[in-house]
Coordinates of C-alpha atoms and ligand atoms in Angstrom, one line a residue:
X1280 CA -14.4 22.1 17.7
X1281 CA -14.0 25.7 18.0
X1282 CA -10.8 25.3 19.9
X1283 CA -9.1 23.3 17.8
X1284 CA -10.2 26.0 14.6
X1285 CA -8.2 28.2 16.6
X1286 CA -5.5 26.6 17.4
X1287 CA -4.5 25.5 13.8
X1288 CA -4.8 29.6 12.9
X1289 CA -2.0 32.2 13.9
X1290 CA -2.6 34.3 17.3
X1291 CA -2.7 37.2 15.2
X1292 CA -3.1 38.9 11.6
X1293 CA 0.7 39.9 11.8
X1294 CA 2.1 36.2 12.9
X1295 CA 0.1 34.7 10.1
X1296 CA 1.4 37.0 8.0
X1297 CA 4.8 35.8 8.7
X1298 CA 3.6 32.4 8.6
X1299 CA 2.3 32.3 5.4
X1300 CA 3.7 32.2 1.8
X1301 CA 4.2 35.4 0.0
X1302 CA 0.5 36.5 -1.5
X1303 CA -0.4 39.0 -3.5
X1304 CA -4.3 40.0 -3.4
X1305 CA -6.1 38.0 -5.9
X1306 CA -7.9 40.1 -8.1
X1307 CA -4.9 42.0 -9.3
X1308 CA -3.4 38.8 -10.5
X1309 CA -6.5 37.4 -12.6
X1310 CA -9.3 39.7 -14.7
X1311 CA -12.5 39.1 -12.6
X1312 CA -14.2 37.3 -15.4
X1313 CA -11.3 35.1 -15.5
X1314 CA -12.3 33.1 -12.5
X1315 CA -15.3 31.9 -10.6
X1316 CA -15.9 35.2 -7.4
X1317 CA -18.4 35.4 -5.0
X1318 CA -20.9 37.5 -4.2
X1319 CA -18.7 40.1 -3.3
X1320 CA -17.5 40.3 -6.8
X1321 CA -13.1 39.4 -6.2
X1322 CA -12.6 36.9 -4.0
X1323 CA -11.7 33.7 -5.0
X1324 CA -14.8 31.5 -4.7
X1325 CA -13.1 28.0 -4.3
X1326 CA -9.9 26.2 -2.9
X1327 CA -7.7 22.8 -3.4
X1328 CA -6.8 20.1 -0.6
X1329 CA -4.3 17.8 -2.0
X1330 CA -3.3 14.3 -0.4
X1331 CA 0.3 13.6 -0.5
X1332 CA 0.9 9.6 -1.1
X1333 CA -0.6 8.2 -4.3
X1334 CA -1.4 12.1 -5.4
X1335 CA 1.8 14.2 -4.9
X1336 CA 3.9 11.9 -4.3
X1337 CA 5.2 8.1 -4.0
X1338 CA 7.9 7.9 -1.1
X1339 CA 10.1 11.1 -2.2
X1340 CA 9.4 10.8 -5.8
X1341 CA 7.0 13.4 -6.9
X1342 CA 4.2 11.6 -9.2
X1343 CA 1.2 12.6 -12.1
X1344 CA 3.0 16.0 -12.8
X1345 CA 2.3 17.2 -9.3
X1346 CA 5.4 19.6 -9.9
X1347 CA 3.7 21.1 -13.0
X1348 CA 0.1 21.0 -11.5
X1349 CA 1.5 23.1 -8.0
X1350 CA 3.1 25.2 -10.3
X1351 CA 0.2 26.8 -12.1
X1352 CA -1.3 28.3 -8.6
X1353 CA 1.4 30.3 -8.4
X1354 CA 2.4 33.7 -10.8
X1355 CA 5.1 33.1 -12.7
X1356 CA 7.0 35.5 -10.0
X1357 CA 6.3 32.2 -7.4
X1358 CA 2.9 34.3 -5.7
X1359 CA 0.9 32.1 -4.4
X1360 CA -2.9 32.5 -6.3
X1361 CA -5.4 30.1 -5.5
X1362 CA -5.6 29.1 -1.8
X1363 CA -4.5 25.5 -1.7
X1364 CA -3.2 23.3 1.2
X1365 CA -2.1 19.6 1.6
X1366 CA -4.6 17.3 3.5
X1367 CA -2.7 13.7 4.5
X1368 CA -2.7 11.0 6.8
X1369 CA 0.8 10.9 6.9
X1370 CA 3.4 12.6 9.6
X1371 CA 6.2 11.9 11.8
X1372 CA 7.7 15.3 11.8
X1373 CA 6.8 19.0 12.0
X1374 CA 4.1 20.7 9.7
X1375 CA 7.3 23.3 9.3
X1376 CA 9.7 20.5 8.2
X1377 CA 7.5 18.7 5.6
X1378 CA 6.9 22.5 4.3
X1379 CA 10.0 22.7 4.1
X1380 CA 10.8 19.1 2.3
X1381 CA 7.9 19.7 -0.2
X1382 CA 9.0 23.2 -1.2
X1383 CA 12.4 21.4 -2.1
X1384 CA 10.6 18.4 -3.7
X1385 CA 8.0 20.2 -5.7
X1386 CA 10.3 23.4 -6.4
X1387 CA 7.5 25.8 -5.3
X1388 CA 7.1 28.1 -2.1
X1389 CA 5.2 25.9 0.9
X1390 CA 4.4 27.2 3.9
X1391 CA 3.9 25.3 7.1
X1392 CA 0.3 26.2 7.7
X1393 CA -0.4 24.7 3.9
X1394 CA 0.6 21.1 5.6
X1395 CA -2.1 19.6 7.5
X1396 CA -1.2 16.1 8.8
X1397 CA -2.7 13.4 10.6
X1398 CA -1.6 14.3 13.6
X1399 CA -2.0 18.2 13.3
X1400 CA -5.2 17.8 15.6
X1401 CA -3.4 16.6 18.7
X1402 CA -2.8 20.1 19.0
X1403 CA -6.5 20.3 20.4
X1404 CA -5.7 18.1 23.1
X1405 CA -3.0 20.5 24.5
X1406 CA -4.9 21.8 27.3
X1407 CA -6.2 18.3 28.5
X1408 CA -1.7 16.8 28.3
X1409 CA -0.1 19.7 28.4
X1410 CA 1.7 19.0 31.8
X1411 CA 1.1 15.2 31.6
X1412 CA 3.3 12.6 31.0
X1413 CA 2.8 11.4 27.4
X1414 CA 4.3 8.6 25.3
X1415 CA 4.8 9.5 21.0
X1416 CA 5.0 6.4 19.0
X1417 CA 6.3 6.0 15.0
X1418 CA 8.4 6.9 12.7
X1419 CA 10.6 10.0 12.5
X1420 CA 10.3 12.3 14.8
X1421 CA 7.0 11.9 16.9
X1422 CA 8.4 13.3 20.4
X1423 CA 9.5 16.5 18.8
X1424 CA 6.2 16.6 17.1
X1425 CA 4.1 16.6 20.0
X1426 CA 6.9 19.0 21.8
X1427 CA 6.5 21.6 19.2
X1428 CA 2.8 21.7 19.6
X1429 CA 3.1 22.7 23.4
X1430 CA 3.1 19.6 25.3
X1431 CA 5.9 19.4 27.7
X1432 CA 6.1 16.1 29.3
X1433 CA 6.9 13.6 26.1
X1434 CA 8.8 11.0 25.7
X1435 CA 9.1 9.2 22.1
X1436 CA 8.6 5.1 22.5
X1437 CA 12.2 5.1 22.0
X1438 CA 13.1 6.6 24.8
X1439 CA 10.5 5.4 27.0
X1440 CA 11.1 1.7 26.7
X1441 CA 14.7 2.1 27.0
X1442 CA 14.5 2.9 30.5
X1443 CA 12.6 -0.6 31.3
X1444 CA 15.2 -2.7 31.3
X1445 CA 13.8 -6.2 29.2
X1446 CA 10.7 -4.7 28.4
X1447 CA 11.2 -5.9 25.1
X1448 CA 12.8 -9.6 24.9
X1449 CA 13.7 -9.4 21.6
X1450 CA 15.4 -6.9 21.3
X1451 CA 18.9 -8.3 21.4
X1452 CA 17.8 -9.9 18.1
X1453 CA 16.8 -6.0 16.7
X1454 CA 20.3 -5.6 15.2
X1455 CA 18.7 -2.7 13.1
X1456 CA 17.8 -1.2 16.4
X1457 CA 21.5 -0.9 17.6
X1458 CA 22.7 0.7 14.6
X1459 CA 20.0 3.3 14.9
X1460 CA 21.1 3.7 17.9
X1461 CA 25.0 4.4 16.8
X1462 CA 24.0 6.4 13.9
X1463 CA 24.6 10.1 14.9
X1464 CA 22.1 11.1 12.3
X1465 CA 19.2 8.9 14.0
X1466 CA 16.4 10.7 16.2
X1467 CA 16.3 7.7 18.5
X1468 CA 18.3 8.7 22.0
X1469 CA 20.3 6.5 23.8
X1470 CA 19.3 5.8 27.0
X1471 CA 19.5 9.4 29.3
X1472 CA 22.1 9.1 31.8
X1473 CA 19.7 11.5 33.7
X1474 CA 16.1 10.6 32.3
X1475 CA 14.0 13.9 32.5
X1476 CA 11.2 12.0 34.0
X1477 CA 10.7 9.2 36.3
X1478 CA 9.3 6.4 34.2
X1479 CA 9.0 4.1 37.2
X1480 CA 6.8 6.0 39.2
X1481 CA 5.0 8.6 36.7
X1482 CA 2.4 7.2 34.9
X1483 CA 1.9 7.6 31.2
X1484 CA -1.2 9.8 30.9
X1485 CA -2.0 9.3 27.1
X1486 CA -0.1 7.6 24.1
X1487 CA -0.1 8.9 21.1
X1488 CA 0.3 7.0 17.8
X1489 CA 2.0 10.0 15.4
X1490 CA 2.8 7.8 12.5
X1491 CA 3.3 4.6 11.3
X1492 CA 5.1 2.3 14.0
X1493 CA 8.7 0.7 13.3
X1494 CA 9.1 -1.6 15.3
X1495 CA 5.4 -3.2 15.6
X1496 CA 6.3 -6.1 18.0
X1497 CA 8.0 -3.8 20.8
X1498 CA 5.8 -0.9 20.0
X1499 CA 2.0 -3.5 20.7
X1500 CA 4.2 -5.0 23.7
X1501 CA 4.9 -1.7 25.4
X1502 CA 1.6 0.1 24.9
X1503 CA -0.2 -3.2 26.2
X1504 CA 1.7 -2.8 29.2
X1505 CA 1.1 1.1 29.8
X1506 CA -3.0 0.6 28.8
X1507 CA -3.0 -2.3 31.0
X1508 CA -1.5 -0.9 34.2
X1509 CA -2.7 2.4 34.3
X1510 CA 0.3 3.8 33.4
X1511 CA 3.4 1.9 35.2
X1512 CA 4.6 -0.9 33.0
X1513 CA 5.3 -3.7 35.1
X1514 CA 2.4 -3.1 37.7
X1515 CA -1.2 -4.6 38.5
X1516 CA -3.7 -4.0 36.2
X1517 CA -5.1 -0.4 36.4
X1518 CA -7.8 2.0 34.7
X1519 CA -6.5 2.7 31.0
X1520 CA -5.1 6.1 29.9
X1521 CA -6.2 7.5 26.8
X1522 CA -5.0 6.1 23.0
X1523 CA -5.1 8.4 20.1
X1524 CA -4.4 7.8 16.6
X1525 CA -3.6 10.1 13.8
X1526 CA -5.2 8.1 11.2
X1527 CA -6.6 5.2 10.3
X1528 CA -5.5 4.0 6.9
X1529 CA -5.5 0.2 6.6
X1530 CA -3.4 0.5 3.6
X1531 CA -1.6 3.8 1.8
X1532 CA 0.5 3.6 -1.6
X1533 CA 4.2 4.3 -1.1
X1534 CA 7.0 3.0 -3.3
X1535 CA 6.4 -0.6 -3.6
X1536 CA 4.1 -1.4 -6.4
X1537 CA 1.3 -2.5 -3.9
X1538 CA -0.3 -0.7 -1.3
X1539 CA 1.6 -1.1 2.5
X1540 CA 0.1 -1.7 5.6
X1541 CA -1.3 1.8 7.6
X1542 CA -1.6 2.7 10.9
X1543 CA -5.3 1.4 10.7
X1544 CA -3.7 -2.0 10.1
X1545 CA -1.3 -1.5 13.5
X1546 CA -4.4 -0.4 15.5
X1547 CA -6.4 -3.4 14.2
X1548 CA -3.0 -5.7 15.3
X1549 CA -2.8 -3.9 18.8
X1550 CA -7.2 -3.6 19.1
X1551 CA -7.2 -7.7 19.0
X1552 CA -3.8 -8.6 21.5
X1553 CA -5.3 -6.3 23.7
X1554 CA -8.9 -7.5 23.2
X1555 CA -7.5 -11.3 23.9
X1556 CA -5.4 -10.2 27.1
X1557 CA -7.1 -7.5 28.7
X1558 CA -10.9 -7.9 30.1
X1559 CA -11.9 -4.3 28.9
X1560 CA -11.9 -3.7 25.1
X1561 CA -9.5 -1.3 23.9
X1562 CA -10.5 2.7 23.9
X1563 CA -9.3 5.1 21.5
X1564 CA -10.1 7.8 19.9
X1565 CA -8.9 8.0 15.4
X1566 CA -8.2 11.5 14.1
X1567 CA -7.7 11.8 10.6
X1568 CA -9.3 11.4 7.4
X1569 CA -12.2 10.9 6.8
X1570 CA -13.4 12.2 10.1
X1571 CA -15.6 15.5 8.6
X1572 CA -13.9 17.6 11.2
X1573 CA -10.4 17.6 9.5
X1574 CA -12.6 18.5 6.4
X1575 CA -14.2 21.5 8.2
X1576 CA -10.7 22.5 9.8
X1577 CA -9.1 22.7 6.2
X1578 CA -11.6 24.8 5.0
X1579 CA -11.1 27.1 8.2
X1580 CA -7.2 26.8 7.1
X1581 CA -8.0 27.8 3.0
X1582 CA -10.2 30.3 4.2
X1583 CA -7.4 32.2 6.4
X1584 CA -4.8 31.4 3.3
X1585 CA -7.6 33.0 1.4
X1586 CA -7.5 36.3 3.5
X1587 CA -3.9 36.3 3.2
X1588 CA -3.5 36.3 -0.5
X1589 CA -5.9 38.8 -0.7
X1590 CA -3.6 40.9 1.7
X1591 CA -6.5 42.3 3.5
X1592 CA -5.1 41.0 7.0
X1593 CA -4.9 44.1 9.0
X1594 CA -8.3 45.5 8.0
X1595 CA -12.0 45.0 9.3
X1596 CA -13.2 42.7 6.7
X1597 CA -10.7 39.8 8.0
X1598 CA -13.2 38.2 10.2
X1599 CA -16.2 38.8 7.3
X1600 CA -13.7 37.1 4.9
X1601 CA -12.5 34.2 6.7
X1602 CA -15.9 33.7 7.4
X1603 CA -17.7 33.5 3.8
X1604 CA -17.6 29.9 2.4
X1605 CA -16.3 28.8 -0.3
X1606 CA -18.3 27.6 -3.3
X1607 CA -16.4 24.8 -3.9
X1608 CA -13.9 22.7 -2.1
X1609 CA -12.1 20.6 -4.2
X1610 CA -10.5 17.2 -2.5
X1611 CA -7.5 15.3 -4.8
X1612 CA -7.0 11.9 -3.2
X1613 CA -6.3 8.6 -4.3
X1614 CA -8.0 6.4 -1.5
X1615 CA -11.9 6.1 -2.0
X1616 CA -12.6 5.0 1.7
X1617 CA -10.7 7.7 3.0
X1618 CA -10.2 10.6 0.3
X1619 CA -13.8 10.0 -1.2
X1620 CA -15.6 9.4 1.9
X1621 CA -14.0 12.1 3.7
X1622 CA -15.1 14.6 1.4
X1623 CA -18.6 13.0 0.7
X1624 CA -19.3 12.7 4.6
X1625 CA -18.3 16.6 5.1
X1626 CA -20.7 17.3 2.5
X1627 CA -20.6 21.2 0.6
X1628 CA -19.0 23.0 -0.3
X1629 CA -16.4 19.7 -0.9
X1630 CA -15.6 18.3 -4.5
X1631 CA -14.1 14.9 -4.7
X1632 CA -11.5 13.7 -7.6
X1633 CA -9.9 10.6 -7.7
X1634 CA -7.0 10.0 -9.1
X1635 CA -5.5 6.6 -10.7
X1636 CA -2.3 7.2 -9.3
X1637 CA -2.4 5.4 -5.9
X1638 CA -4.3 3.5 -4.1
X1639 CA -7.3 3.3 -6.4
X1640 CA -6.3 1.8 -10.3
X1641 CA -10.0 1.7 -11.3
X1642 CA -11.2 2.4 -14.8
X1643 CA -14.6 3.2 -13.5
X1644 CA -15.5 5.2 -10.6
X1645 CA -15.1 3.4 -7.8
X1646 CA -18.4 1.1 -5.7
X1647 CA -18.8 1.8 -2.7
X1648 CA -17.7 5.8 -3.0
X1649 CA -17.5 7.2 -5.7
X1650 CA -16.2 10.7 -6.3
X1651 CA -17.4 13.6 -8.4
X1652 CA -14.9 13.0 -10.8
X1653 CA -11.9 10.3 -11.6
X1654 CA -9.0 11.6 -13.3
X1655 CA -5.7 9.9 -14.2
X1656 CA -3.5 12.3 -12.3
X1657 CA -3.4 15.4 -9.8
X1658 CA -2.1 17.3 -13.0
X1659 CA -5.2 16.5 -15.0
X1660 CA -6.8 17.5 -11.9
X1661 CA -6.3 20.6 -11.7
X1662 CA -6.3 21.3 -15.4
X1663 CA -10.2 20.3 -14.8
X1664 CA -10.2 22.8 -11.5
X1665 CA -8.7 25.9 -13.2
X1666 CA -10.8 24.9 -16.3
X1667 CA -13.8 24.9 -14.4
X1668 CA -13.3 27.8 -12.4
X1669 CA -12.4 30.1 -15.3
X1670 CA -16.1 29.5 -17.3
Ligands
G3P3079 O1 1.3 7.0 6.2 C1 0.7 7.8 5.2 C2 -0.6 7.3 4.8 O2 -1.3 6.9 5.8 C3 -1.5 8.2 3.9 O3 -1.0 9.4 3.5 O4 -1.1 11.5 2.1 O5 -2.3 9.4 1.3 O6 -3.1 10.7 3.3 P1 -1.9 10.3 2.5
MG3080 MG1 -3.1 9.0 -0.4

């Protein structure tokens, strides 16, 4: 656990400097009395975790005044004042990327250490893959992912399978697939006239599920075959390598009026073909939320975004601040078995809203987990927050 803490953080006051958005020390932006402090009398005592889909945004489009909501925890100069971050399932490419794609969505200054994604934690694992074969399945951009967290042996699914010649019997019917594979602008490679690693005789060590799978059929074919062998698609049966997921929703709202299938739904669909063909049941390992620890690592993240806006990097009360909690950690999601529950199971100093702008429609709190407060959207939100924290 401590590891990964320190992997998500800069290697040093000055690079997290650089990484993060411009800041100005809190207390000379807001009167004291304005806003909830700690102890110490001028910190700011509390911090935001937003979800994306259902919350922020739905596909591209942003949704519930999330624009307007962002907006107000910045000066009107664009300073960044209350330590927030974004807390989602979702992924497929770099935290710097979607920074990037938010900032231009939202109109306000992201920085990539404010994007925690599903997949973030795989970063953890680095020491364990680091020089080990690994396959990166799902949408976008999952090899470069996993390349720009360190690991240097990665192929995407892509790639991989296209070096097994009829690995995939269908795919002569995948039209779709061959004009990916035209399109200049598509991150899936054409087969490598000089593959950077051996496919038939180095086995796949781990696979990695990034994001949510396109092509489900090839994709539950292919990693049957490496879990199964060992490692060599193609041969006898063998021990099987590890499987990690970045999430586990069974369903998440994107543009269609009803929620879509998750990756929890593709791990269900692979868990019972390889339950049915295999004699050992399926091992893996789920990152994500709710797991408490990406709770506890998001706090660890506010906490140095904290430190930062109170420009206080470079003296001896960094490790004192990014150390003091928080008095209250408030989650915006729209997913009550995943949002809800995450927040509940990590416990203080975590606040839980629910929004109706998602997966949850509710006009009561919701059964089974119901959160500290239900709100129409993120804007009313964080009305409530910056209400709250100003009494
Ligand atoms: O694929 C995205 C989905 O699983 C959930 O994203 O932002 O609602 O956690 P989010
Ligand atoms: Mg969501």
């Amino acid at each position: 656990m401590r590891r990964f803490l320190s992997v998500l953080r800069a290697s040093s006051p000055a690079e997290a400097r650089r990484a993060l958005p411009l800041c100005r020390p809190y207390s000379l932006l807001q009167p004291q009395q304005e806003q909830q402090h700690d102890q110490t009398g001028d910190r700011p005592s509390f911090g935001i975790a937003f979800d994306i889909d259902g919350v922020i945004l739905r596909g591209r489009t942003p949704i519930g005044g999330s624009p307007q909501a962002l907006r107000s925890l910045y000066t009107d100069d664009g300073i960044l004042k209350i330590p927030f971050l974004f807390l989602t399932n979702g992924g497929g490419v770099p935290e710097s990327k979607r920074a990037s794609e938010l900032s231009r969505l939202l109109e306000v200054d992201i920085s990539a250490p404010q994007v925690v994604q599903g997949h973030s934690p795989f970063k953890r694992l680095l020491s364990r893959f680091e020089n080990e074969l690994i396959v990166a399945v799902g949408k976008g951009e999952p090899a470069e992912v996993m390349s720009e967290y360190g690991f240097k042996k990665v192929l995407s699914m892509d790639e991989y399978a296209s070096y097994f010649d009829e690995i995939d019997p269908l795919s002569q019917y995948k039209t779709w697939t061959v004009r990916q594979i035209t399109d200049n602008n598509s991150n899936s490679k054409p087969r490598d006239p000089h593959p950077r690693f051996d496919a038939h005789r180095s086995k796949v060590q781990a696979a990695f599920i990034v994001s949510d799978p396109v092509d489900w059929g090839r994709d539950i074919q292919v990693l049957c075959d490496i879990l199964r062998s060992g490692g060599l698609p193609g041969k006898e049966n063998g021990n099987q390598p590890p499987l990690f997921f970045a999430s586990d929703d069974l369903e998440y709202q994107a543009v269609f009026p009803s929620e879509r299938l998750g990756m929890g739904a593709f791990r269900i669909a692979l868990e019972s073909i390889f339950n049915r063909i295999n004699q050992n049941p399926l091992q893996y390992t789920s990152f994500g939320k709710p797991n408490p620890f990406v709770f506890q690592n998001a706090e660890a993240v506010l906490k140095q975004l904290r430190s930062n806006i109170f420009g206080m990097m470079l003296t001896e009360n960094v490790r004192e601040m990014e150390g003091s909690s928080f008095k209250t950690i408030y989650m915006i999601g729209d997913n009550p078995s995943v949002d809800i529950k995450g927040a509940k199971k990590a416990g203080r100093p975590w606040f839980s809203i629910l929004t109706r702008t998602g997966v949850f429609r509710g006009k009561e709190n919701h059964s089974e987990f119901p959160a500290d407060l239900v709100v129409d959207t993120v804007e009313e939100a964080v009305d409530y927050i910056l209400r709250r924290e100003s009494t």
